[in-house]
């Protein structure tokens, strides 16, 4: 068995000879600090309006649906409508300040992941309704964690993922997303963090886009104005 | 394949244009990976410590066999029968699947492309798009044959067949095995980039998750991913970000509702430290396996991935395989290059790929400069620098080729080493000089001039 010390020893020995300057020069004198490098990446927008416009633009490209709704009551009505259209018989969610009131009067049985249902049961539901940690304008992503958003499986196993967010959760870029996680969880980051960017997709057959390869076929994002 | 790669270039171009400054972003990505490789010892130690502090078991594997033995041990300890895998080139490198199957376990690749090549019992054609060489009819046929499904010419229907099969497999699986795209040192997390969601399911549902990754995957800080993930998406597929970019920092933690009970991380050396010890070429360890250099390589575009006979194809495969598996056995890959530099130009972390190909050539010759080869090149130079000798050699060639015909490909073929896996083009019946002269003469005759 090599073990940690043996491999780290080999690494140290290998690095005792400095890198060839000529080879290093090829990659140039880049800006190392990701905060300084922020401007090199796609822009997320500096105002809420700009961010929302960017988020909508990217969501449209990703074939994700974005709905801006005035309040929780409107979200409840929107979900009831969705339930009727898609013929939901059972859905899954987790207990949260946004999901609880919005799902209260839906009239569809709800599997709560807080009660730790079996994988087999969770696999049968038609939709998973979750909160999120943040929305990212730069990439059109939904930032979720295993701790804050109903676990790892809820946002990937059901065929339709519905996200509930508030407008003030819309952040400019991924870096702001990481900053938020650090601030919220300190050094106890959840064991699972994911940037969800559109529904599950594949291009493995002739590079033709197909949605719903393994995860959700549909992604709906409800943004509440307050 | 050509169509698919052309489509890639178009989408990637569009995505690059949305960057504030793509070239500068590339330099930042390059700098992040330089820092990671040059501080690999401290960063790897930090990565492992952070993981272990939250209940992850970290195993350091010196070579492929140690990694395979450890994984087999974990599987046996749990009495595992069904293993689900999400795409992981590192496990291809250590030939994990045959070992698990030999131990009586059923192994299923969940990535659609990888599943298709698994059913066909062949190696991935491209390390990002494993089944890019197959048209839909061949995929339909293999599904018909192996799964008993109805034929279909619709990519969506074919995808849904695989989805149906996999849903069952995820629920049955005892253990999920994944790779990782990045190992984040300061927070002890692995990062997985994917589109299908199969890696998320593989790492979420089974009771045990094993991640297998090379020691070079490190990035120093979680925030570094804000650059790296977008570079990987853009360079890999042309998407600004793939559908799922997930970070995993341990098994299920207190206060969480799901996730595996056990999380194992296998850190693999397998000759990577040998490459690290080369101060000229260690920069190849910065590779993030986006596959961009394959997509733009004129050699890859013409010969495809299987002809490399390696786990990692294309320019990056030609650069690193000699270090991982022996220079003399894999030096030919560095010679099979036009040295056009398209790979270096497209690389999102600015690896000096085409110069590394030259360095491999130089090292191969220095290490084993054959006397015979030197003598032959000496003769070649003599012939090529004297017109008379050159013309004389032409006749000899044609004569020799005729003599050779009956022996071609047979036991007594003196050129067997070459013809076993290659064609030898026949010499042209007439040389260019001769054709030119004849043409001149004909034209002169047409013009009614004296043909002298």
PDB file of C-alpha atoms in Angstrom, chain B residues 400 403-420 424:
ATOM      1  CA  UNK B 400      11.395  -2.700 -55.639  1.00  0.00           C
ATOM      2  CA  UNK B 403       9.374  -7.249 -56.507  1.00  0.00           C
ATOM      3  CA  UNK B 404       7.662  -6.726 -53.156  1.00  0.00           C
ATOM      4  CA  UNK B 405       4.076  -7.278 -54.346  1.00  0.00           C
ATOM      5  CA  UNK B 406       4.014 -11.100 -53.965  1.00  0.00           C
ATOM      6  CA  UNK B 407       5.344 -10.846 -50.390  1.00  0.00           C
ATOM      7  CA  UNK B 408       3.033  -8.034 -49.291  1.00  0.00           C
ATOM      8  CA  UNK B 409       1.401  -8.837 -45.946  1.00  0.00           C
ATOM      9  CA  UNK B 410       2.855 -12.381 -45.940  1.00  0.00           C
ATOM     10  CA  UNK B 411       5.205 -14.003 -43.473  1.00  0.00           C
ATOM     11  CA  UNK B 412       8.324 -13.184 -45.466  1.00  0.00           C
ATOM     12  CA  UNK B 413       7.362  -9.539 -45.996  1.00  0.00           C
ATOM     13  CA  UNK B 414      10.466  -7.508 -45.074  1.00  0.00           C
ATOM     14  CA  UNK B 415       8.222  -4.521 -44.252  1.00  0.00           C
ATOM     15  CA  UNK B 416       5.901  -6.526 -41.991  1.00  0.00           C
ATOM     16  CA  UNK B 417       6.414  -4.249 -39.004  1.00  0.00           C
ATOM     17  CA  UNK B 418       4.932  -1.430 -41.053  1.00  0.00           C
ATOM     18  CA  UNK B 419       2.234  -3.234 -43.034  1.00  0.00           C
ATOM     19  CA  UNK B 420       0.778  -5.113 -40.045  1.00  0.00           C
ATOM     20  CA  UNK B 424       2.195   1.442 -47.812  1.00  0.00           C
TER      21      UNK B 424
END
